[in-house]
mmCIF file of C-alpha atoms and ligand atoms in Angstrom:
data_model
loop_
_atom_site.group_PDB
_atom_site.id
_atom_site.type_symbol
_atom_site.label_atom_id
_atom_site.label_comp_id
_atom_site.label_asym_id
_atom_site.label_seq_id
_atom_site.Cartn_x
_atom_site.Cartn_y
_atom_site.Cartn_z
ATOM 1 C CA MET A 1 149.696 87.832 1.935
ATOM 2 C CA LYS A 2 152.095 87.086 4.801
ATOM 3 C CA VAL A 3 150.185 85.632 7.488
ATOM 4 C CA SER A 4 152.073 87.666 10.354
ATOM 5 C CA ALA A 5 150.478 90.643 9.053
ATOM 6 C CA LEU A 6 147.031 89.830 9.939
ATOM 7 C CA SER A 7 144.929 90.682 12.658
ATOM 8 C CA PRO A 8 144.433 88.119 15.292
ATOM 9 C CA ALA A 9 140.453 87.616 14.021
ATOM 10 C CA LEU A 10 142.077 87.382 10.501
ATOM 11 C CA LEU A 11 144.576 84.897 11.646
ATOM 12 C CA GLY A 12 141.619 82.596 12.997
ATOM 13 C CA LEU A 13 139.798 82.600 9.527
ATOM 14 C CA VAL A 14 143.075 81.702 7.778
ATOM 15 C CA ALA A 15 143.645 78.866 10.258
ATOM 16 C CA SER A 16 140.141 77.748 9.787
ATOM 17 C CA ALA A 17 140.255 77.568 5.905
ATOM 18 C CA GLN A 18 143.544 75.519 6.372
ATOM 19 C CA ALA A 19 141.769 73.270 8.576
ATOM 20 C CA ALA A 20 139.096 72.763 6.183
ATOM 21 C CA ALA A 21 141.795 71.866 3.496
ATOM 22 C CA VAL A 22 143.141 69.133 5.668
ATOM 23 C CA ALA A 23 139.631 67.577 6.385
ATOM 24 C CA SER A 24 138.804 67.831 2.702
ATOM 25 C CA SER A 25 139.599 64.171 1.877
ATOM 26 C CA ILE A 26 137.028 62.746 4.194
ATOM 27 C CA GLN A 27 133.418 64.754 4.639
ATOM 28 C CA TYR A 28 131.891 64.153 8.285
ATOM 29 C CA SER A 29 128.580 65.004 9.200
ATOM 30 C CA THR A 30 126.330 64.311 12.187
ATOM 31 C CA VAL A 31 123.209 62.058 11.364
ATOM 32 C CA THR A 32 120.280 63.965 13.627
ATOM 33 C CA GLY A 33 117.231 62.665 14.854
ATOM 34 C CA TYR A 34 118.481 59.878 16.730
ATOM 35 C CA PHE A 35 120.015 61.804 19.849
ATOM 36 C CA LEU A 36 118.732 64.207 22.229
ATOM 37 C CA GLN A 37 121.707 65.900 22.063
ATOM 38 C CA ASP A 38 121.513 67.016 18.428
ATOM 39 C CA GLU A 39 118.341 68.766 19.050
ATOM 40 C CA THR A 40 118.322 72.535 19.347
ATOM 41 C CA ALA A 41 115.607 72.362 21.951
ATOM 42 C CA THR A 42 118.146 70.202 24.329
ATOM 43 C CA ASP A 43 119.969 72.203 26.856
ATOM 44 C CA ALA A 44 123.512 71.085 27.299
ATOM 45 C CA SER A 45 123.768 72.571 30.514
ATOM 46 C CA THR A 46 120.971 70.530 32.478
ATOM 47 C CA PHE A 47 121.697 67.298 30.228
ATOM 48 C CA ASP A 48 122.297 64.532 32.234
ATOM 49 C CA TYR A 49 123.142 61.243 29.856
ATOM 50 C CA THR A 50 122.410 59.120 32.783
ATOM 51 C CA ALA A 51 118.883 60.144 32.953
ATOM 52 C CA VAL A 52 117.920 59.899 29.583
ATOM 53 C CA ASN A 53 119.687 56.456 27.960
ATOM 54 C CA PHE A 54 122.550 58.283 26.562
ATOM 55 C CA GLY A 55 119.996 60.757 25.013
ATOM 56 C CA LEU A 56 118.900 57.925 22.610
ATOM 57 C CA ILE A 57 115.484 59.104 21.178
ATOM 58 C CA ASN A 58 112.419 56.476 21.910
ATOM 59 C CA ARG A 59 111.401 55.838 18.121
ATOM 60 C CA THR A 60 111.085 53.320 15.346
ATOM 61 C CA TYR A 61 113.516 52.795 12.435
ATOM 62 C CA PRO A 62 113.745 51.360 9.021
ATOM 63 C CA ALA A 63 115.714 48.318 10.336
ATOM 64 C CA ASP A 64 112.651 47.460 12.642
ATOM 65 C CA GLN A 65 110.931 45.938 9.574
ATOM 66 C CA VAL A 66 113.517 43.230 9.236
ATOM 67 C CA LEU A 67 113.703 42.383 12.972
ATOM 68 C CA LYS A 68 109.946 41.842 13.335
ATOM 69 C CA HIS A 69 110.107 39.122 10.901
ATOM 70 C CA GLN A 70 112.382 37.637 13.018
ATOM 71 C CA GLY A 71 109.685 37.961 15.900
ATOM 72 C CA LYS A 72 112.242 39.610 18.211
ATOM 73 C CA ASP A 73 111.570 41.930 21.202
ATOM 74 C CA LEU A 74 114.430 43.911 21.154
ATOM 75 C CA SER A 75 115.706 47.123 23.548
ATOM 76 C CA GLN A 76 116.008 50.704 21.999
ATOM 77 C CA TRP A 77 119.759 50.199 21.831
ATOM 78 C CA GLU A 78 119.579 47.172 20.192
ATOM 79 C CA ARG A 79 117.530 48.155 17.219
ATOM 80 C CA PHE A 80 119.547 51.045 17.005
ATOM 81 C CA TYR A 81 122.535 49.090 16.872
ATOM 82 C CA HIS A 82 120.897 46.917 14.000
ATOM 83 C CA GLN A 83 119.774 50.384 12.434
ATOM 84 C CA VAL A 84 123.602 51.821 12.311
ATOM 85 C CA GLN A 85 124.283 48.200 10.840
ATOM 86 C CA LYS A 86 121.615 48.727 7.983
ATOM 87 C CA LEU A 87 123.195 52.193 7.509
ATOM 88 C CA ASN A 88 126.639 50.954 6.853
ATOM 89 C CA THR A 89 125.334 47.925 4.803
ATOM 90 C CA ASP A 90 123.042 49.766 2.586
ATOM 91 C CA SER A 91 125.763 52.352 1.760
ATOM 92 C CA ASP A 92 128.920 52.031 -0.461
ATOM 93 C CA ASN A 93 132.808 51.776 0.397
ATOM 94 C CA ASP A 94 133.091 55.337 0.276
ATOM 95 C CA VAL A 95 130.583 55.725 3.232
ATOM 96 C CA GLU A 96 131.067 54.785 6.867
ATOM 97 C CA TYR A 97 128.862 55.451 9.560
ATOM 98 C CA LYS A 98 130.138 55.315 13.067
ATOM 99 C CA VAL A 99 128.654 56.100 16.395
ATOM 100 C CA LEU A 100 131.353 57.967 18.535
ATOM 101 C CA PHE A 101 130.889 57.916 22.312
ATOM 102 C CA LEU A 102 132.569 60.980 23.207
ATOM 103 C CA GLY A 103 133.323 61.190 26.918
ATOM 104 C CA ARG A 104 134.895 63.884 28.992
ATOM 105 C CA HIS A 105 137.313 63.255 31.837
ATOM 106 C CA GLY A 106 136.297 63.290 35.275
ATOM 107 C CA GLU A 107 136.997 66.628 37.290
ATOM 108 C CA GLY A 108 140.775 67.129 37.744
ATOM 109 C CA TYR A 109 142.744 69.156 40.197
ATOM 110 C CA HIS A 110 143.238 71.854 37.224
ATOM 111 C CA ASN A 111 139.425 71.970 37.022
ATOM 112 C CA ALA A 112 139.087 72.535 40.844
ATOM 113 C CA ALA A 113 141.999 75.204 40.864
ATOM 114 C CA GLU A 114 140.250 77.174 38.070
ATOM 115 C CA THR A 115 136.868 77.424 40.109
ATOM 116 C CA TYR A 116 139.265 78.195 43.338
ATOM 117 C CA TYR A 117 141.210 81.115 41.656
ATOM 118 C CA GLY A 118 138.780 82.519 38.975
ATOM 119 C CA THR A 119 139.115 82.115 35.485
ATOM 120 C CA PRO A 120 140.873 85.454 35.027
ATOM 121 C CA ALA A 121 143.719 84.642 37.681
ATOM 122 C CA TRP A 122 143.970 80.995 36.294
ATOM 123 C CA ASN A 123 144.670 81.981 32.796
ATOM 124 C CA CYS A 124 146.699 84.969 33.513
ATOM 125 C CA TYR A 125 148.972 83.234 36.166
ATOM 126 C CA TRP A 126 148.292 80.187 38.328
ATOM 127 C CA ALA A 127 147.519 77.854 34.962
ATOM 128 C CA GLU A 128 151.102 78.729 33.901
ATOM 129 C CA LEU A 129 152.743 76.866 37.494
ATOM 130 C CA ASP A 130 153.013 73.363 38.065
ATOM 131 C CA GLY A 131 150.819 74.016 41.482
ATOM 132 C CA ASN A 132 150.391 75.804 44.408
ATOM 133 C CA GLY A 133 152.428 73.986 46.841
ATOM 134 C CA THR A 134 149.395 71.949 48.110
ATOM 135 C CA SER A 135 147.922 71.005 45.068
ATOM 136 C CA THR A 136 149.256 69.798 41.617
ATOM 137 C CA TRP A 137 147.860 70.247 38.116
ATOM 138 C CA HIS A 138 150.746 69.843 35.873
ATOM 139 C CA ASP A 139 148.986 67.109 33.558
ATOM 140 C CA ALA A 140 146.508 67.007 36.207
ATOM 141 C CA ALA A 141 145.218 63.572 38.020
ATOM 142 C CA LEU A 142 141.668 63.308 38.737
ATOM 143 C CA THR A 143 140.356 64.586 42.032
ATOM 144 C CA ALA A 144 138.105 62.429 44.328
ATOM 145 C CA ASN A 145 135.085 63.988 42.629
ATOM 146 C CA GLY A 146 136.527 63.109 39.302
ATOM 147 C CA VAL A 147 137.157 59.394 40.176
ATOM 148 C CA ASN A 148 133.421 59.222 41.283
ATOM 149 C CA GLN A 149 132.148 61.133 37.830
ATOM 150 C CA ALA A 150 134.071 58.039 35.934
ATOM 151 C CA LEU A 151 132.664 55.538 38.273
ATOM 152 C CA ILE A 152 129.180 56.917 37.529
ATOM 153 C CA ALA A 153 130.079 56.515 33.589
ATOM 154 C CA HIS A 154 131.049 52.619 34.601
ATOM 155 C CA ASN A 155 127.921 52.186 36.573
ATOM 156 C CA PHE A 156 125.753 53.561 34.005
ATOM 157 C CA TRP A 157 127.375 51.176 31.263
ATOM 158 C CA GLN A 158 126.849 48.292 33.110
ATOM 159 C CA LYS A 159 123.113 48.945 33.633
ATOM 160 C CA GLN A 160 122.974 49.572 29.834
ATOM 161 C CA ILE A 161 124.804 46.233 29.463
ATOM 162 C CA ASP A 162 122.487 44.486 31.742
ATOM 163 C CA GLU A 163 119.201 45.672 31.096
ATOM 164 C CA GLN A 164 119.546 46.930 27.274
ATOM 165 C CA ASN A 165 122.197 44.587 26.116
ATOM 166 C CA ILE A 166 123.658 47.725 24.567
ATOM 167 C CA HIS A 167 126.811 47.063 21.845
ATOM 168 C CA THR A 168 129.737 48.285 23.644
ATOM 169 C CA PRO A 169 132.727 49.868 21.782
ATOM 170 C CA ASP A 170 134.545 47.763 19.211
ATOM 171 C CA ASN A 171 137.414 50.259 19.582
ATOM 172 C CA TYR A 172 138.806 52.553 22.518
ATOM 173 C CA PHE A 173 140.580 55.319 22.024
ATOM 174 C CA THR A 174 142.234 57.799 24.848
ATOM 175 C CA SER A 175 143.937 61.117 24.938
ATOM 176 C CA PRO A 176 147.373 60.646 26.503
ATOM 177 C CA LEU A 177 146.741 63.165 29.366
ATOM 178 C CA THR A 178 146.776 61.507 32.647
ATOM 179 C CA ARG A 179 142.756 62.810 33.486
ATOM 180 C CA SER A 180 141.830 61.000 30.396
ATOM 181 C CA LEU A 181 143.827 57.744 30.872
ATOM 182 C CA GLN A 182 142.528 57.395 34.511
ATOM 183 C CA THR A 183 138.822 58.444 33.048
ATOM 184 C CA ALA A 184 139.024 55.556 30.603
ATOM 185 C CA ASN A 185 140.206 53.190 33.286
ATOM 186 C CA TYR A 186 137.598 54.022 35.729
ATOM 187 C CA THR A 187 134.887 53.772 33.100
ATOM 188 C CA PHE A 188 135.872 50.596 31.553
ATOM 189 C CA ASN A 189 138.055 48.621 33.348
ATOM 190 C CA GLY A 190 136.254 45.820 35.363
ATOM 191 C CA LEU A 191 132.662 46.078 33.294
ATOM 192 C CA ASN A 192 130.906 42.746 32.848
ATOM 193 C CA LEU A 193 130.732 42.852 29.035
ATOM 194 C CA PRO A 194 128.331 41.274 26.633
ATOM 195 C CA HIS A 195 129.378 37.922 25.331
ATOM 196 C CA ASN A 196 131.760 38.573 22.350
ATOM 197 C CA ALA A 197 132.450 42.058 22.927
ATOM 198 C CA ALA A 198 135.819 43.565 22.116
ATOM 199 C CA LYS A 199 137.788 43.735 24.876
ATOM 200 C CA PHE A 200 138.999 46.989 26.625
ATOM 201 C CA ARG A 201 142.299 47.806 25.275
ATOM 202 C CA PRO A 202 142.402 51.738 24.423
ATOM 203 C CA LEU A 203 144.697 52.847 22.066
ATOM 204 C CA VAL A 204 146.715 56.127 23.640
ATOM 205 C CA LYS A 205 146.545 58.680 20.880
ATOM 206 C CA GLU A 206 148.410 61.895 20.943
ATOM 207 C CA LEU A 207 145.816 63.671 18.778
ATOM 208 C CA PHE A 208 142.978 63.079 21.054
ATOM 209 C CA ARG A 209 144.437 65.542 23.749
ATOM 210 C CA GLU A 210 143.488 68.870 25.099
ATOM 211 C CA GLY A 211 143.746 71.827 22.986
ATOM 212 C CA ILE A 212 147.576 72.804 23.786
ATOM 213 C CA SER A 213 147.478 76.158 25.769
ATOM 214 C CA ILE A 214 150.671 77.325 27.732
ATOM 215 C CA HIS A 215 148.740 75.792 30.759
ATOM 216 C CA THR A 216 150.843 73.183 32.588
ATOM 217 C CA CYS A 217 147.760 70.916 32.676
ATOM 218 C CA ASP A 218 148.202 70.488 28.821
ATOM 219 C CA HIS A 219 151.727 69.295 29.077
ATOM 220 C CA ARG A 220 151.666 65.333 28.969
ATOM 221 C CA ARG A 221 153.854 62.983 30.688
ATOM 222 C CA SER A 222 156.286 60.995 29.008
ATOM 223 C CA LYS A 223 155.553 57.729 26.755
ATOM 224 C CA SER A 224 157.506 55.642 29.696
ATOM 225 C CA TYR A 225 155.051 57.083 32.433
ATOM 226 C CA ILE A 226 152.078 56.325 30.367
ATOM 227 C CA LYS A 227 153.483 52.424 29.842
ATOM 228 C CA ASN A 228 154.185 52.297 33.417
ATOM 229 C CA LEU A 229 150.631 53.450 34.730
ATOM 230 C CA PHE A 230 148.798 51.279 32.262
ATOM 231 C CA PRO A 231 151.142 48.627 31.126
ATOM 232 C CA GLY A 232 148.512 46.695 28.866
ATOM 233 C CA TRP A 233 147.648 49.632 26.762
ATOM 234 C CA PRO A 234 148.523 50.058 23.234
ATOM 235 C CA ILE A 235 150.238 53.267 22.274
ATOM 236 C CA GLU A 236 150.001 54.610 18.984
ATOM 237 C CA LYS A 237 152.753 54.028 16.480
ATOM 238 C CA GLY A 238 155.133 57.264 16.249
ATOM 239 C CA PHE A 239 153.939 58.367 19.947
ATOM 240 C CA THR A 240 157.332 60.372 21.010
ATOM 241 C CA GLU A 241 159.003 59.719 24.339
ATOM 242 C CA ASP A 242 158.409 63.071 25.432
ATOM 243 C CA ASP A 243 155.855 65.956 24.605
ATOM 244 C CA GLU A 244 157.030 67.646 21.380
ATOM 245 C CA LEU A 245 153.912 69.606 20.981
ATOM 246 C CA TRP A 246 153.544 71.633 24.254
ATOM 247 C CA ASN A 247 156.191 74.463 24.489
ATOM 248 C CA GLY A 248 154.965 77.214 27.105
ATOM 249 C CA VAL A 249 154.985 79.911 24.959
ATOM 250 C CA THR A 250 152.338 79.695 22.119
ATOM 251 C CA ALA A 251 149.143 77.996 22.051
ATOM 252 C CA GLU A 252 147.205 76.199 19.467
ATOM 253 C CA THR A 253 144.298 78.224 18.003
ATOM 254 C CA SER A 254 141.176 76.697 17.321
ATOM 255 C CA GLY A 255 141.765 76.462 13.415
ATOM 256 C CA ALA A 256 144.918 74.533 14.100
ATOM 257 C CA GLN A 257 143.083 72.401 16.830
ATOM 258 C CA ASP A 258 140.264 71.372 14.365
ATOM 259 C CA ALA A 259 142.897 70.506 11.344
ATOM 260 C CA ARG A 260 144.647 68.164 14.172
ATOM 261 C CA SER A 261 141.180 66.610 15.239
ATOM 262 C CA ALA A 262 140.166 66.054 11.456
ATOM 263 C CA THR A 263 143.725 64.248 11.326
ATOM 264 C CA ALA A 264 142.740 62.128 14.232
ATOM 265 C CA LEU A 265 139.528 61.237 12.931
ATOM 266 C CA GLY A 266 140.697 60.307 9.603
ATOM 267 C CA GLU A 267 142.860 57.525 11.507
ATOM 268 C CA VAL A 268 139.669 56.347 13.101
ATOM 269 C CA PHE A 269 137.342 56.179 9.968
ATOM 270 C CA PHE A 270 138.475 54.112 6.879
ATOM 271 C CA ALA A 271 141.386 53.047 8.389
ATOM 272 C CA LYS A 272 141.783 51.817 12.131
ATOM 273 C CA SER A 273 138.335 49.924 12.218
ATOM 274 C CA THR A 274 135.979 48.991 9.560
ATOM 275 C CA LYS A 275 132.350 49.095 8.924
ATOM 276 C CA GLU A 276 131.660 46.158 11.220
ATOM 277 C CA GLU A 277 133.536 48.229 14.094
ATOM 278 C CA ALA A 278 130.676 50.887 14.446
ATOM 279 C CA PHE A 279 131.011 51.735 18.176
ATOM 280 C CA VAL A 280 133.885 53.729 19.165
ATOM 281 C CA SER A 281 134.663 55.285 22.270
ATOM 282 C CA VAL A 282 137.024 58.316 22.558
ATOM 283 C CA THR A 283 137.639 59.690 26.101
ATOM 284 C CA SER A 284 139.049 63.126 25.578
ATOM 285 C CA HIS A 285 138.370 66.575 26.964
ATOM 286 C CA SER A 286 136.153 69.469 26.879
ATOM 287 C CA GLY A 287 138.205 71.745 24.249
ATOM 288 C CA GLU A 288 138.798 68.891 22.005
ATOM 289 C CA ILE A 289 135.454 67.396 22.046
ATOM 290 C CA SER A 290 134.249 70.523 21.169
ATOM 291 C CA SER A 291 136.831 70.879 18.279
ATOM 292 C CA ILE A 292 135.596 67.105 17.250
ATOM 293 C CA LEU A 293 132.284 68.181 17.447
ATOM 294 C CA ARG A 294 133.011 71.243 14.968
ATOM 295 C CA VAL A 295 134.633 68.760 12.324
ATOM 296 C CA LEU A 296 131.600 66.436 12.662
ATOM 297 C CA GLY A 297 129.065 69.398 11.759
ATOM 298 C CA HIS A 298 127.582 68.944 15.250
ATOM 299 C CA ARG A 299 125.909 71.655 16.957
ATOM 300 C CA SER A 300 128.072 73.062 19.847
ATOM 301 C CA PHE A 301 127.471 70.980 22.988
ATOM 302 C CA SER A 302 129.550 71.558 26.102
ATOM 303 C CA LEU A 303 130.002 68.488 28.401
ATOM 304 C CA LYS A 304 130.186 68.692 32.129
ATOM 305 C CA THR A 305 133.153 66.971 33.515
ATOM 306 C CA GLY A 306 132.698 63.219 33.340
ATOM 307 C CA ALA A 307 129.751 63.564 30.683
ATOM 308 C CA VAL A 308 129.225 61.302 27.873
ATOM 309 C CA ILE A 309 127.369 61.894 24.541
ATOM 310 C CA PRO A 310 127.248 59.054 21.603
ATOM 311 C CA VAL A 311 127.023 60.838 18.164
ATOM 312 C CA LEU A 312 125.867 59.153 15.060
ATOM 313 C CA VAL A 313 128.637 60.215 12.240
ATOM 314 C CA LYS A 314 128.603 59.789 8.555
ATOM 315 C CA ALA A 315 131.902 60.115 6.945
ATOM 316 C CA GLU A 316 132.321 60.326 3.249
ATOM 317 C CA LYS A 317 135.425 59.779 1.069
ATOM 318 C CA VAL A 318 135.594 63.010 -1.252
ATOM 319 C CA LYS A 319 136.577 61.658 -4.761
ATOM 320 C CA GLY A 320 139.619 63.386 -6.074
ATOM 321 C CA ALA A 321 140.294 65.412 -3.064
ATOM 322 C CA THR A 322 143.883 65.227 -1.691
ATOM 323 C CA SER A 323 144.561 65.662 1.758
ATOM 324 C CA THR A 324 147.067 68.518 2.095
ATOM 325 C CA THR A 325 149.119 69.262 5.059
ATOM 326 C CA THR A 326 149.303 72.985 5.779
ATOM 327 C CA THR A 327 150.759 74.392 8.993
ATOM 328 C CA VAL A 328 148.725 76.671 11.048
ATOM 329 C CA SER A 329 150.757 78.880 13.124
ATOM 330 C CA TRP A 330 149.818 79.282 17.068
ATOM 331 C CA THR A 331 149.644 82.503 19.095
ATOM 332 C CA ALA A 332 151.702 83.772 21.578
ATOM 333 C CA SER A 333 149.991 83.820 25.054
ATOM 334 C CA PRO A 334 151.039 86.855 26.983
ATOM 335 C CA HIS A 335 150.594 86.271 30.981
ATOM 336 C CA CYS A 336 151.584 88.008 34.128
ATOM 337 C CA THR A 337 154.185 87.321 36.488
ATOM 338 C CA VAL A 338 152.057 87.380 39.812
ATOM 339 C CA PRO A 339 148.337 87.206 39.890
ATOM 340 C CA PRO A 340 146.539 89.942 37.330
ATOM 341 C CA VAL A 341 144.129 92.628 38.022
ATOM 342 C CA THR A 342 141.609 91.035 35.467
ATOM 343 C CA SER A 343 141.422 89.242 32.095
ATOM 344 C CA VAL A 344 138.463 89.317 29.720
ATOM 345 C CA THR A 345 140.239 88.989 26.421
ATOM 346 C CA ALA A 346 143.677 89.867 27.617
ATOM 347 C CA CYS A 347 145.836 89.796 30.890
ATOM 348 C CA VAL A 348 145.850 93.246 32.800
ATOM 349 C CA CYS A 349 148.789 92.702 35.225
ATOM 350 C CA PRO A 350 149.322 94.652 38.795
ATOM 351 C CA SER A 351 151.038 97.944 38.547
ATOM 352 C CA SER A 352 150.695 98.173 35.023
ATOM 353 C CA ALA A 353 153.199 95.676 34.210
ATOM 354 C CA ALA A 354 153.429 94.561 30.966
ATOM 355 C CA PRO A 355 152.292 90.469 30.484
ATOM 356 C CA VAL A 356 155.256 88.308 29.429
ATOM 357 C CA THR A 357 155.557 85.662 27.281
ATOM 358 C CA THR A 358 158.293 83.590 28.800
ATOM 359 C CA PRO A 359 157.493 80.627 30.832
ATOM 360 C CA LEU A 360 157.074 80.906 34.741
ATOM 361 C CA VAL A 361 158.281 77.526 35.226
ATOM 362 C CA THR A 362 161.199 75.831 33.395
ATOM 363 C CA ASP A 363 161.944 72.884 34.964
ATOM 364 C CA VAL A 364 158.703 70.707 33.440
HETATM 365 C C1 NAG B 1 111.676 55.647 26.552
HETATM 366 O O1 NAG B 1 110.642 54.832 26.856
HETATM 367 C C2 NAG B 1 110.867 54.305 28.157
HETATM 368 C C3 NAG B 1 109.978 53.091 28.223
HETATM 369 O O2 NAG B 1 109.979 52.141 27.163
HETATM 370 C C4 NAG B 1 110.978 55.197 29.112
HETATM 371 O O3 NAG B 1 111.060 54.803 30.414
HETATM 372 C C5 NAG B 1 111.811 56.414 28.937
HETATM 373 O O4 NAG B 1 111.212 57.534 29.688
HETATM 374 C C6 NAG B 1 111.401 57.036 27.323
HETATM 375 N N1 NAG B 1 112.734 57.875 27.519
HETATM 376 C C7 NAG B 1 112.573 58.979 26.562
HETATM 377 C C8 NAG B 1 113.789 59.825 26.354
HETATM 378 O O5 NAG B 1 111.546 59.454 25.937
HETATM 379 C C1 NAG B 2 145.793 75.558 46.161
HETATM 380 O O1 NAG B 2 144.973 75.404 45.509
HETATM 381 C C2 NAG B 2 143.862 74.593 46.123
HETATM 382 C C3 NAG B 2 142.773 74.569 45.104
HETATM 383 O O2 NAG B 2 142.744 73.867 43.715
HETATM 384 C C4 NAG B 2 143.625 75.150 47.286
HETATM 385 O O3 NAG B 2 142.389 74.336 47.925
HETATM 386 C C5 NAG B 2 144.340 75.302 48.103
HETATM 387 O O4 NAG B 2 144.154 76.046 49.267
HETATM 388 C C6 NAG B 2 145.721 76.230 47.355
HETATM 389 N N1 NAG B 2 146.838 76.102 48.435
HETATM 390 C C7 NAG B 2 147.561 76.990 48.606
HETATM 391 C C8 NAG B 2 148.712 77.448 49.320
HETATM 392 O O5 NAG B 2 146.845 78.518 48.342
HETATM 393 C C1 NAG B 3 141.994 51.302 37.230
HETATM 394 O O1 NAG B 3 140.845 51.060 37.648
HETATM 395 C C2 NAG B 3 140.604 50.040 38.517
HETATM 396 C C3 NAG B 3 139.187 49.602 38.541
HETATM 397 O O2 NAG B 3 138.373 50.739 39.218
HETATM 398 C C4 NAG B 3 141.089 50.587 39.711
HETATM 399 O O3 NAG B 3 141.074 49.535 40.632
HETATM 400 C C5 NAG B 3 142.627 51.023 39.392
HETATM 401 O O4 NAG B 3 143.296 51.627 40.582
HETATM 402 C C6 NAG B 3 142.842 51.931 38.418
HETATM 403 N N1 NAG B 3 144.083 52.317 37.753
HETATM 404 C C7 NAG B 3 144.643 53.364 38.005
HETATM 405 C C8 NAG B 3 146.061 53.299 37.728
HETATM 406 O O5 NAG B 3 143.970 54.423 38.159
#
């Protein structure tokens, strides 16, 4: 069947099926019973990770038995770390457990502008511009509030290090968009890390960027810009000088996004780090973290700007599965050339003008 003959709803299904095909060489699942964010009773809208120890549930673990024999009095995070190590040593080479600390960037100028204009006007018009003269949101930077949110994460990590001897990430990844780069920096730069902890040198990874819409906030800057902003940080191999994914006309579907999230995770599990490097930090975006959670089989859990949740993930290599790459087509995003009357599922422009698909700014 020709894909273009399908309705948008069916297109979504086709896309998800293709995403599943791409992900099929590794099967991911969320191991529940360890974190509050995995429980249906936990309300994401009121969840404050700093008030509940990152959501880590107070409980005993099978690994505690071994530790008791050593006569140690360990914190919840220390015991949990041993439990994750036990899960890894007790499983064969086709299985890997990791704890992903998924952090959403702090508030950016695009977040503030969406609130200011309201979502309909934002989606249908303002988000397609670089800014409004007083505020710029093309590849948006953090607002002062956003910087504060990242510093709250910084202080919370320091507190957990000091009070619980938490095992800090063995590997760090960040989206290449400015708001995530800044958030990773304010969160982890300058922490007084535990002895023997991995240094904070995040890998800038293209596929951990936000869902690619026609909004200019999703258009990243060049590799040279990133290198210049954070000179010491590694940038993954193959990262192009200019953004070759954003085009300002079509948007990635959630199926296409899940396929790339699965690709990104496939470069973290069994590859980038070993079983001994079980704690991983990913600084990313609300839409992208939602996509990662779908791939991980986690329940839907929206993070507020600046929030962080750990997820215990089991990854299993599926024997005999081949990883196929299928191109999932993106969809055009009609918008108005002036602020719209309304938008719920589609933009309604003033004076009955038809929405257009041509970019409003071309100099980006
Ligand atoms: C876990 O136990 C500590 C005391 O050991 C307590 O302060 C904390 O509130 C408990 N946390 C949860 C989420 O129950
Ligand atoms: C631009 O948007 C910001 C909100 O992001 C708002 O505070 C400001 O007043 C707007 N400027 C103009 C000229 O409308
Ligand atoms: C990185 O973080 C440090 C420590 O908070 C801060 O002083 C510095 O300005 C930040 N750099 C950038 C480019 O944001």
